Amino acid sequence: MIMAKNKYAVFILMLTALSMSPAVQSQEHPMLLLTRSGVETIRSQLGKVPLFDASVQSAREFVDAEIALGIDTPVPKDFSGGYTHTRHKQNYMAAQQAGVLFQILQDEKYAAYVRDMLFQYEAMYKDLPLHPQERSYARGKLFWQCLNDSVWLVAMSEAYDAIYEWLSAEERAQLEQNLFRPYADFISVHNIQFYNRVHNHSTWGNAAVGMIGLVMGDEELIQRALHGVAEDGEIDFSLQDNDGGFLRLAGQQPGFLSNLDAPFSPDGYFTEGPYYQRYAMYPFLMFALALHNARPDLQILQHKDGVLLKAVDALLNLTDADGEFFPLNDAQKGMSWFTPSLVAAVDLAYHYGGRDPRLLSIAEQQGSVLLDEAGLSVAIGVRDGKAEPYEKHSINLGDGPDGKQGGVAVLRYGSEDLTLVFKYSAQGLSHGHYDKLSFSLYERGDEILQDYGMVRFVNIQKKGGGNYLPENKTWAKQTIAHNTLTVNETSHFGGDYAKGSEHSSQLHFYDASRSDIQVVSAREDNAYPGTQMLRTMAVIKAENFKKPFVLDILKVTSDTSNQYDLPFHFLGQVVDTTFEYESPASLSALGQDNGYQYLYLEGKGIPASSNIQFTWLNSGRFYTLTSATRQADELLFTRLGANDPEFNLRRDPALMIRRKNTGDTIFVSLVEPHGAYDPVSEFAVDPDSNISSLDILYDDDDYTAVAIVDLEGQARVFIVANVNAAKSAQHELDIDGKPYRWSGPFYAADF
Amino acid sequence: MIMAKNKYAVFILMLTALSMSPAVQSQEHPMLLLTRSGVETIRSQLGKVPLFDASVQSAREFVDAEIALGIDTPVPKDFSGGYTHTRHKQNYMAAQQAGVLFQILQDEKYAAYVRDMLFQYEAMYKDLPLHPQERSYARGKLFWQCLNDSVWLVAMSEAYDAIYEWLSAEERAQLEQNLFRPYADFISVHNIQFYNRVHNHSTWGNAAVGMIGLVMGDEELIQRALHGVAEDGEIDFSLQDNDGGFLRLAGQQPGFLSNLDAPFSPDGYFTEGPYYQRYAMYPFLMFALALHNARPDLQILQHKDGVLLKAVDALLNLTDADGEFFPLNDAQKGMSWFTPSLVAAVDLAYHYGGRDPRLLSIAEQQGSVLLDEAGLSVAIGVRDGKAEPYEKHSINLGDGPDGKQGGVAVLRYGSEDLTLVFKYSAQGLSHGHYDKLSFSLYERGDEILQDYGMVRFVNIQKKGGGNYLPENKTWAKQTIAHNTLTVNETSHFGGDYAKGSEHSSQLHFYDASRSDIQVVSAREDNAYPGTQMLRTMAVIKAENFKKPFVLDILKVTSDTSNQYDLPFHFLGQVVDTTFEYESPASLSALGQDNGYQYLYLEGKGIPASSNIQFTWLNSGRFYTLTSATRQADELLFTRLGANDPEFNLRRDPALMIRRKNTGDTIFVSLVEPHGAYDPVSEFAVDPDSNISSLDILYDDDDYTAVAIVDLEGQARVFIVANVNAAKSAQHELDIDGKPYRWSGPFYAADF
């Protein structure tokens, strides 16, 4: 055993003494994912539940192929995507599955495979130096970062648990002494900077230590998992990780429980965003399930009003029509609820969270279940035809431990006919982007106006080792990469992570009570000191519009005279504009930094009237942006690619509205999906906008009123109360002699 | 009746006298698509054949909605995509379907709808001027071009045929005298320049005139359909249509039979390419079917050894894994065998062409059938479970009336795992591109190396009225837009249509007898006078490569010293290169014309060794181009978009190999699909090339030998005989003291 510092050892002993329970000492195995009674239930149902049987079969195919290949535990060398990285990853996946198969099928070849692999690791581990790649703030041994080492231990804990009773006491002692305990110590006490954070990395670390602790019956490890490693001396709060995230924040305690409390809001929103939540979900759920089984006294599934199961619900709701997660903050597009950790999440949420039959339809799509009792429940539910469609509705999720650090709202019309994702959250830790009050828009799962996502090709080694590329920081995180306002060509909070972490946007109001007009509004007062933004976005289905549209009112007040850039990151091909523009003979970068250095200027125009319209075509559908512009506005067509010699960025376009030398101002825009184009029928249906004008009728501190006039001349008035958004508030406003009276935060008539 | 010139009238009278048959006079109706006995058969099967019933139901839904909407025959005004264009198009589609429904369901509301619509047209037609849009060389009346007027008449002939016996003799006389006969005369004798061509336009015209002639029992029209309008005086062979195609070619006779003979090769390849064949297929088949029913003596389905049904087979084979037509020549991507004219083609080919059960699986995918006896046959076949998979194999199709004007070869490995489309055809009439010896490459329906297709947004009015955009001629048709060699920055034949039409490439050999090595080779001696090209392309599946790859040997001989540009129009994102390149600070056009004016230069490099490699990622798969380069070669990364202020072009990339100041030379390249990337698992499988080097072992007039060396060091030798490609030929060649002996056009060992 690796020696801990004195003070630490004493602390641990105290903890251990306090919480030692006989249950832990004599616990039967398996105990983590599987339990002995669970295994019996499963065995009695084999061959009777198609989805479960299929999952067993696919696990067999995977593991049998790995067994046939032979065990390889190469000397660690590569970054993600390289051979040694991928091999060790395959190993723990195969061992974890093999353990389950041993329990379910009672075929000892699977137990032997796990044992042999574990002893191969046991033989190499004691002499294993730090991983040769030096990029990480917390280098691992098997992998380039402790994070991946922790993932290994989570899976291997399950594998070990499965064969625990099949091994001899001597074998267990040898593995625990030479492999598991030193391994757990390495990722915890030897890497406190990694282990004692509130961060998805640490969640993996905590879960790994806790799970192996449970299997080994090592209460010290269990407590270390729950509460972190005790530290003496001053904590240096200025230390940052490779992504620029602070390692420690004042007032935060380390350990699994803190990692459960801090990043999740009471609504279950995970502050880093859904891409990282999906990653962190697995250790959260697996360790929680293990604690639920082994330490029912902790009531972990009830912790913070059942936040873990709420988090699954929140995560499932942060997906488009295809089940792909909205790429908030750092996120690789395409990640979806088909990922294995979501199979686990859906199954556990079903089994332990009230058997919501809608979850069964997701499980059906996933086509596989967890090989435990929860998975069996789901498979039985599916077999018995209990599945109901998982229809997603509008949702507003608070961010922050208390739910008061802004949030994310998703406004949906119909069956994801139109989905608006509005982000007014906190910074989102080190994976956060500087994009207060930004939005993205989807039609039935296809992006209309995009969030770029991250600049990383995960596990593609030839692209920067599969790690974050420099442009993630210099482009993807920058404000101009998002559909929100950039002031004076600088990002929110000056792109300063510390400042960004101090503040969050604040909800003005959210109202999705009427399906035809759903509104969310939030303000941001700190991104640009001296400048305040209030953005109100509405998803509206008006009567003689065939499709719903988005109304976007962005009100800016400022002490100073500024340049405002409001980009619309559209995808697809330009069809038409109502404004003239000049196209440069050669393309140059629009700016020098803060993301502008990557944008080519492809065209520059000015509005011909008080409105501009821009129509584009994407994936067989037409879209028109109508915006109430001013004569001096500039309209910039931009395209990514400048200063990108490595082709790390997609060559995506944007249309940007630029307004110079302005203090207080207002941007009013309408994004209108219309019609369709089919290359087989070659019919263009409704290729034109139905808007004839978009007028700002009134704008002061208290109210902003907008009129939307369609091609038939019908004018619809929308008024938002900029200050008093109380539901009960009564408002009166005269516009051009016409009186408007209403209650609540907005007025909308004739829609 | 419109007066024809004297000479013409006499000629027609003669023809009419010669071929008048009593059958035509007393023919019962319907007689075109449907026959009386066919209708009886159909009626007896209603409710018993699901696919047929579904097609009836969907026709009902469409027509009932149109009936509910009311008939509108607006004054013609718009280009394709505009309201009046679309409305008249909807009208004839609805009338045609309504006629069929009347016959099948015997519900008179459908007959009344057709009658009312026809009389509304009858009322307006006599005073209708030429269409106000003046762009076409043959303006129509209802539409901007006679072409669309002809399509109207094809459909309306069917509609009229269906209600012929339901109308009174007076009603028929009124319609024929005021609408159909003048209409048929307008598109034929009044538009000889349109009607007397050998071109898909004229096929529609001929079929329209012939079909209405059959329904009316008007032998004059029938003969005019079969043989064209007789002309007096000199024919001006210099006249061109809007696409630059010649209206008349010396030696070609007008009329439907010529249109059947000339554009189709004996293999059924349509010289304009599959996109236009799919368009022309409908009138070919419908008029042929009508003649088959009404004039069995013509044996039209047996004409030219059954070329019409062979053409359906050829067309179905010119599709990717998703049934989308290869975009040879002018073609809008995405057009596929799901288009209604292919439903007709598949059904007729099945019913009249030997009931190939593979066609049933396409019909199943199409999900609808023709509402006639052929459609019924297909639906019965599907119902009875007779469908077999439509597996496509490699195919070589000759071009030209005699099949000797070059051709198109498609090499396929597996189930479209890799599909190489190699074009060595004739010019392809006015829709042809200047792309001799070009190729495109697909993996399971996804483009790897693309043919740009056409620059046109069919029926999207705001993009140039839905018509061809200028860049179609200045970019899409130009040689540099294709994966073939451009010499001295000029297109093949100097981009001169007349010159291009005089020549075709010539097949050297085609051998798909071995599935692991399939080879096609062709030469082009006329595209650049004084310069000859021989291109040999092989689809190879070598033993320790997981996927098949393409070997490309392009041998050039020339009297002069030239600049050669060989582009690879890849799709996707750059992953890696083995060569260094410089990226310009600002982007400028690569050249001045011949398509070069649209290409930005994004990077310029030089080879580091005798091979370059370039890896890219598209749709979750990796690809590597390996090429045997010379030290002085330049490697140019280009991207479309220069001089394109209207955003008519997609911003697609290419990698171009440029070789300057060179006479005879050889380009040897290998395009290697490998591995996969999944954004859900985030696993990158086989992201690296398996090639360590690609070496030119030998090259003279007679032989070129290449060695492909993989990462394990295994070298595979491929030798092509450049002169004698006879199957029986015996070859002997010493390379570096090693003797090679083989028979046939190529040597390939150790693959």
PDB file of C-alpha atoms in Angstrom, chain A residues 136-326:
ATOM      1  CA  SER A 136      -2.323  16.247 -19.462  1.00  0.00           C
ATOM      2  CA  TYR A 137      -2.424  18.096 -16.156  1.00  0.00           C
ATOM      3  CA  ALA A 138      -2.981  14.634 -14.640  1.00  0.00           C
ATOM      4  CA  ARG A 139      -1.181  11.991 -16.633  1.00  0.00           C
ATOM      5  CA  GLY A 140      -2.351   8.454 -16.216  1.00  0.00           C
ATOM      6  CA  LYS A 141      -0.385   5.246 -16.485  1.00  0.00           C
ATOM      7  CA  LEU A 142      -2.318   3.098 -18.926  1.00  0.00           C
ATOM      8  CA  PHE A 143      -3.652   6.176 -20.699  1.00  0.00           C
ATOM      9  CA  TRP A 144      -2.417   9.673 -21.296  1.00  0.00           C
ATOM     10  CA  GLN A 145      -4.737  11.093 -18.654  1.00  0.00           C
ATOM     11  CA  CYS A 146      -6.007   9.876 -15.290  1.00  0.00           C
ATOM     12  CA  LEU A 147      -9.492  10.276 -16.642  1.00  0.00           C
ATOM     13  CA  ASN A 148      -9.132   7.255 -18.894  1.00  0.00           C
ATOM     14  CA  ASP A 149      -7.342   5.311 -16.179  1.00  0.00           C
ATOM     15  CA  SER A 150     -10.408   5.919 -14.031  1.00  0.00           C
ATOM     16  CA  VAL A 151     -12.761   4.676 -16.723  1.00  0.00           C
ATOM     17  CA  TRP A 152     -10.660   1.536 -16.881  1.00  0.00           C
ATOM     18  CA  LEU A 153     -11.091   1.005 -13.151  1.00  0.00           C
ATOM     19  CA  VAL A 154     -14.854   1.550 -13.250  1.00  0.00           C
ATOM     20  CA  ALA A 155     -15.219  -1.211 -15.822  1.00  0.00           C
ATOM     21  CA  MET A 156     -12.623  -3.469 -14.201  1.00  0.00           C
ATOM     22  CA  SER A 157     -14.375  -3.122 -10.843  1.00  0.00           C
ATOM     23  CA  GLU A 158     -17.434  -4.606 -12.468  1.00  0.00           C
ATOM     24  CA  ALA A 159     -15.368  -7.334 -14.088  1.00  0.00           C
ATOM     25  CA  TYR A 160     -13.651  -8.159 -10.805  1.00  0.00           C
ATOM     26  CA  ASP A 161     -16.938  -8.089  -8.941  1.00  0.00           C
ATOM     27  CA  ALA A 162     -18.351 -10.646 -11.364  1.00  0.00           C
ATOM     28  CA  ILE A 163     -15.580 -13.183 -10.823  1.00  0.00           C
ATOM     29  CA  TYR A 164     -14.803 -12.265  -7.199  1.00  0.00           C
ATOM     30  CA  GLU A 165     -16.236 -15.426  -5.676  1.00  0.00           C
ATOM     31  CA  TRP A 166     -14.866 -17.590  -8.475  1.00  0.00           C
ATOM     32  CA  LEU A 167     -11.316 -16.493  -7.658  1.00  0.00           C
ATOM     33  CA  SER A 168      -9.367 -17.944  -4.782  1.00  0.00           C
ATOM     34  CA  ALA A 169      -8.654 -15.783  -1.762  1.00  0.00           C
ATOM     35  CA  GLU A 170      -4.988 -15.787  -2.764  1.00  0.00           C
ATOM     36  CA  GLU A 171      -5.772 -14.589  -6.221  1.00  0.00           C
ATOM     37  CA  ARG A 172      -7.947 -11.821  -4.849  1.00  0.00           C
ATOM     38  CA  ALA A 173      -5.272 -10.749  -2.403  1.00  0.00           C
ATOM     39  CA  GLN A 174      -2.675 -10.621  -5.141  1.00  0.00           C
ATOM     40  CA  LEU A 175      -4.877  -8.542  -7.446  1.00  0.00           C
ATOM     41  CA  GLU A 176      -5.975  -6.175  -4.733  1.00  0.00           C
ATOM     42  CA  GLN A 177      -2.532  -5.646  -3.307  1.00  0.00           C
ATOM     43  CA  ASN A 178      -0.594  -5.246  -6.567  1.00  0.00           C
ATOM     44  CA  LEU A 179      -3.184  -3.827  -8.885  1.00  0.00           C
ATOM     45  CA  PHE A 180      -6.429  -2.434  -7.540  1.00  0.00           C
ATOM     46  CA  ARG A 181      -5.334  -0.692  -4.387  1.00  0.00           C
ATOM     47  CA  PRO A 182      -2.245   0.964  -5.882  1.00  0.00           C
ATOM     48  CA  TYR A 183      -4.314   1.805  -8.941  1.00  0.00           C
ATOM     49  CA  ALA A 184      -7.001   3.453  -6.810  1.00  0.00           C
ATOM     50  CA  ASP A 185      -4.380   5.314  -4.826  1.00  0.00           C
ATOM     51  CA  PHE A 186      -2.672   6.502  -7.967  1.00  0.00           C
ATOM     52  CA  ILE A 187      -5.750   8.180  -9.383  1.00  0.00           C
ATOM     53  CA  SER A 188      -6.737   9.638  -6.016  1.00  0.00           C
ATOM     54  CA  VAL A 189      -4.051  10.465  -3.459  1.00  0.00           C
ATOM     55  CA  HIS A 190      -1.345  10.708  -6.102  1.00  0.00           C
ATOM     56  CA  ASN A 191      -3.455  12.877  -8.323  1.00  0.00           C
ATOM     57  CA  ILE A 192      -5.389  15.060  -5.954  1.00  0.00           C
ATOM     58  CA  GLN A 193      -5.412  17.821  -8.574  1.00  0.00           C
ATOM     59  CA  PHE A 194      -7.502  15.463 -10.700  1.00  0.00           C
ATOM     60  CA  TYR A 195      -9.399  13.631  -8.028  1.00  0.00           C
ATOM     61  CA  ASN A 196     -10.566  16.390  -5.747  1.00  0.00           C
ATOM     62  CA  ARG A 197     -12.309  18.498  -8.365  1.00  0.00           C
ATOM     63  CA  VAL A 198     -15.933  19.089  -9.063  1.00  0.00           C
ATOM     64  CA  HIS A 199     -15.765  18.022 -12.677  1.00  0.00           C
ATOM     65  CA  ASN A 200     -16.781  15.072 -14.835  1.00  0.00           C
ATOM     66  CA  HIS A 201     -13.168  13.868 -14.712  1.00  0.00           C
ATOM     67  CA  SER A 202     -13.335  13.559 -10.945  1.00  0.00           C
ATOM     68  CA  THR A 203     -16.697  11.862 -11.047  1.00  0.00           C
ATOM     69  CA  TRP A 204     -15.063   9.065 -12.976  1.00  0.00           C
ATOM     70  CA  GLY A 205     -12.229   9.034 -10.470  1.00  0.00           C
ATOM     71  CA  ASN A 206     -14.550   8.996  -7.474  1.00  0.00           C
ATOM     72  CA  ALA A 207     -16.745   6.279  -8.945  1.00  0.00           C
ATOM     73  CA  ALA A 208     -13.749   4.159  -9.851  1.00  0.00           C
ATOM     74  CA  VAL A 209     -12.296   4.344  -6.365  1.00  0.00           C
ATOM     75  CA  GLY A 210     -15.693   3.791  -4.795  1.00  0.00           C
ATOM     76  CA  MET A 211     -16.615   0.833  -6.932  1.00  0.00           C
ATOM     77  CA  ILE A 212     -13.372  -1.015  -6.420  1.00  0.00           C
ATOM     78  CA  GLY A 213     -13.698  -0.113  -2.752  1.00  0.00           C
ATOM     79  CA  LEU A 214     -17.117  -1.717  -2.599  1.00  0.00           C
ATOM     80  CA  VAL A 215     -15.938  -4.880  -4.310  1.00  0.00           C
ATOM     81  CA  MET A 216     -12.871  -5.119  -2.105  1.00  0.00           C
ATOM     82  CA  GLY A 217     -14.858  -4.216   0.998  1.00  0.00           C
ATOM     83  CA  ASP A 218     -12.378  -1.388   1.529  1.00  0.00           C
ATOM     84  CA  GLU A 219     -14.213   1.257   3.471  1.00  0.00           C
ATOM     85  CA  GLU A 220     -11.334   3.673   3.224  1.00  0.00           C
ATOM     86  CA  LEU A 221     -11.706   3.721  -0.518  1.00  0.00           C
ATOM     87  CA  ILE A 222     -15.464   4.053  -0.251  1.00  0.00           C
ATOM     88  CA  GLN A 223     -15.165   7.082   1.963  1.00  0.00           C
ATOM     89  CA  ARG A 224     -12.495   8.538  -0.277  1.00  0.00           C
ATOM     90  CA  ALA A 225     -14.936   8.103  -3.125  1.00  0.00           C
ATOM     91  CA  LEU A 226     -17.768   9.810  -1.346  1.00  0.00           C
ATOM     92  CA  HIS A 227     -15.819  12.666   0.207  1.00  0.00           C
ATOM     93  CA  GLY A 228     -12.532  13.031  -1.643  1.00  0.00           C
ATOM     94  CA  VAL A 229      -8.987  12.924  -0.452  1.00  0.00           C
ATOM     95  CA  ALA A 230      -8.355  14.991   2.655  1.00  0.00           C
ATOM     96  CA  GLU A 231      -5.837  17.721   2.046  1.00  0.00           C
ATOM     97  CA  ASP A 232      -3.527  19.626   4.272  1.00  0.00           C
ATOM     98  CA  GLY A 233      -2.116  22.996   3.475  1.00  0.00           C
ATOM     99  CA  GLU A 234      -3.399  25.758   1.292  1.00  0.00           C
ATOM    100  CA  ILE A 235      -5.333  24.937  -1.810  1.00  0.00           C
ATOM    101  CA  ASP A 236      -4.100  26.831  -4.848  1.00  0.00           C
ATOM    102  CA  PHE A 237      -7.242  28.130  -6.495  1.00  0.00           C
ATOM    103  CA  SER A 238      -5.366  29.530  -9.482  1.00  0.00           C
ATOM    104  CA  LEU A 239      -4.411  26.151 -10.926  1.00  0.00           C
ATOM    105  CA  GLN A 240      -6.021  25.306 -14.256  1.00  0.00           C
ATOM    106  CA  ASP A 241      -6.414  22.165 -16.302  1.00  0.00           C
ATOM    107  CA  ASN A 242      -5.531  21.747 -19.970  1.00  0.00           C
ATOM    108  CA  ASP A 243      -8.835  23.214 -21.041  1.00  0.00           C
ATOM    109  CA  GLY A 244      -8.324  26.292 -18.882  1.00  0.00           C
ATOM    110  CA  GLY A 245     -10.736  25.104 -16.228  1.00  0.00           C
ATOM    111  CA  PHE A 246      -9.910  25.851 -12.609  1.00  0.00           C
ATOM    112  CA  LEU A 247      -8.976  22.785 -10.663  1.00  0.00           C
ATOM    113  CA  ARG A 248     -10.541  23.990  -7.473  1.00  0.00           C
ATOM    114  CA  LEU A 249     -13.173  26.510  -6.560  1.00  0.00           C
ATOM    115  CA  ALA A 250     -13.396  28.018  -3.108  1.00  0.00           C
ATOM    116  CA  GLY A 251     -16.154  26.545  -0.995  1.00  0.00           C
ATOM    117  CA  GLN A 252     -16.474  23.327  -2.959  1.00  0.00           C
ATOM    118  CA  GLN A 253     -15.879  20.034  -1.232  1.00  0.00           C
ATOM    119  CA  PRO A 254     -14.390  17.127  -3.154  1.00  0.00           C
ATOM    120  CA  GLY A 255     -15.864  13.666  -3.656  1.00  0.00           C
ATOM    121  CA  PHE A 256     -18.747  11.942  -5.319  1.00  0.00           C
ATOM    122  CA  LEU A 257     -21.483  13.594  -3.290  1.00  0.00           C
ATOM    123  CA  SER A 258     -20.186  17.037  -4.130  1.00  0.00           C
ATOM    124  CA  ASN A 259     -19.922  16.026  -7.739  1.00  0.00           C
ATOM    125  CA  LEU A 260     -23.527  15.054  -7.557  1.00  0.00           C
ATOM    126  CA  ASP A 261     -24.589  18.253  -5.808  1.00  0.00           C
ATOM    127  CA  ALA A 262     -22.610  20.898  -7.637  1.00  0.00           C
ATOM    128  CA  PRO A 263     -22.882  20.304 -11.383  1.00  0.00           C
ATOM    129  CA  PHE A 264     -26.518  19.208 -11.348  1.00  0.00           C
ATOM    130  CA  SER A 265     -29.249  21.723 -10.912  1.00  0.00           C
ATOM    131  CA  PRO A 266     -32.407  20.668  -9.065  1.00  0.00           C
ATOM    132  CA  ASP A 267     -33.946  20.204 -12.546  1.00  0.00           C
ATOM    133  CA  GLY A 268     -31.197  17.729 -13.399  1.00  0.00           C
ATOM    134  CA  TYR A 269     -29.344  20.022 -15.812  1.00  0.00           C
ATOM    135  CA  PHE A 270     -25.626  19.258 -15.835  1.00  0.00           C
ATOM    136  CA  THR A 271     -23.706  22.500 -16.015  1.00  0.00           C
ATOM    137  CA  GLU A 272     -21.128  21.285 -18.537  1.00  0.00           C
ATOM    138  CA  GLY A 273     -23.856  20.500 -21.032  1.00  0.00           C
ATOM    139  CA  PRO A 274     -25.381  17.290 -22.398  1.00  0.00           C
ATOM    140  CA  TYR A 275     -22.316  16.024 -24.278  1.00  0.00           C
ATOM    141  CA  TYR A 276     -20.329  15.808 -21.070  1.00  0.00           C
ATOM    142  CA  GLN A 277     -23.317  14.761 -19.049  1.00  0.00           C
ATOM    143  CA  ARG A 278     -23.697  11.733 -21.292  1.00  0.00           C
ATOM    144  CA  TYR A 279     -20.073  10.948 -20.565  1.00  0.00           C
ATOM    145  CA  ALA A 280     -20.330  11.493 -16.831  1.00  0.00           C
ATOM    146  CA  MET A 281     -23.690   9.773 -16.548  1.00  0.00           C
ATOM    147  CA  TYR A 282     -22.226   6.321 -16.602  1.00  0.00           C
ATOM    148  CA  PRO A 283     -20.051   6.579 -13.457  1.00  0.00           C
ATOM    149  CA  PHE A 284     -22.753   8.565 -11.688  1.00  0.00           C
ATOM    150  CA  LEU A 285     -25.290   5.879 -12.346  1.00  0.00           C
ATOM    151  CA  MET A 286     -23.054   2.866 -11.927  1.00  0.00           C
ATOM    152  CA  PHE A 287     -21.601   3.970  -8.634  1.00  0.00           C
ATOM    153  CA  ALA A 288     -25.028   5.103  -7.471  1.00  0.00           C
ATOM    154  CA  LEU A 289     -26.499   1.742  -8.420  1.00  0.00           C
ATOM    155  CA  ALA A 290     -23.688  -0.022  -6.597  1.00  0.00           C
ATOM    156  CA  LEU A 291     -24.324   2.127  -3.523  1.00  0.00           C
ATOM    157  CA  HIS A 292     -28.041   1.497  -3.864  1.00  0.00           C
ATOM    158  CA  ASN A 293     -27.330  -2.225  -3.780  1.00  0.00           C
ATOM    159  CA  ALA A 294     -24.512  -2.298  -1.237  1.00  0.00           C
ATOM    160  CA  ARG A 295     -25.263   0.711   0.920  1.00  0.00           C
ATOM    161  CA  PRO A 296     -29.013   1.244   0.866  1.00  0.00           C
ATOM    162  CA  ASP A 297     -28.628   3.385   4.004  1.00  0.00           C
ATOM    163  CA  LEU A 298     -27.153   6.163   1.846  1.00  0.00           C
ATOM    164  CA  GLN A 299     -30.407   6.428  -0.148  1.00  0.00           C
ATOM    165  CA  ILE A 300     -28.318   7.625  -3.036  1.00  0.00           C
ATOM    166  CA  LEU A 301     -31.105   7.505  -5.608  1.00  0.00           C
ATOM    167  CA  GLN A 302     -33.132   9.839  -3.413  1.00  0.00           C
ATOM    168  CA  HIS A 303     -30.205  12.239  -2.978  1.00  0.00           C
ATOM    169  CA  LYS A 304     -31.098  15.877  -3.677  1.00  0.00           C
ATOM    170  CA  ASP A 305     -34.710  15.051  -4.379  1.00  0.00           C
ATOM    171  CA  GLY A 306     -33.834  12.239  -6.776  1.00  0.00           C
ATOM    172  CA  VAL A 307     -31.569  14.383  -8.925  1.00  0.00           C
ATOM    173  CA  LEU A 308     -29.870  11.456 -10.640  1.00  0.00           C
ATOM    174  CA  LEU A 309     -33.035  10.179 -12.260  1.00  0.00           C
ATOM    175  CA  LYS A 310     -34.141  13.744 -12.988  1.00  0.00           C
ATOM    176  CA  ALA A 311     -30.826  14.200 -14.740  1.00  0.00           C
ATOM    177  CA  VAL A 312     -31.595  11.302 -17.054  1.00  0.00           C
ATOM    178  CA  ASP A 313     -34.878  12.943 -17.932  1.00  0.00           C
ATOM    179  CA  ALA A 314     -33.190  16.296 -18.531  1.00  0.00           C
ATOM    180  CA  LEU A 315     -30.562  14.667 -20.713  1.00  0.00           C
ATOM    181  CA  LEU A 316     -33.119  12.837 -22.841  1.00  0.00           C
ATOM    182  CA  ASN A 317     -34.906  16.138 -23.326  1.00  0.00           C
ATOM    183  CA  LEU A 318     -31.744  17.860 -24.533  1.00  0.00           C
ATOM    184  CA  THR A 319     -31.841  15.977 -27.821  1.00  0.00           C
ATOM    185  CA  ASP A 320     -33.099  16.707 -31.291  1.00  0.00           C
ATOM    186  CA  ALA A 321     -35.621  14.593 -33.179  1.00  0.00           C
ATOM    187  CA  ASP A 322     -32.951  11.993 -33.896  1.00  0.00           C
ATOM    188  CA  GLY A 323     -31.915  11.665 -30.277  1.00  0.00           C
ATOM    189  CA  GLU A 324     -28.705  13.659 -30.861  1.00  0.00           C
ATOM    190  CA  PHE A 325     -27.620  15.891 -28.009  1.00  0.00           C
ATOM    191  CA  PHE A 326     -27.722  19.626 -28.571  1.00  0.00           C
TER     192      PHE A 326
END
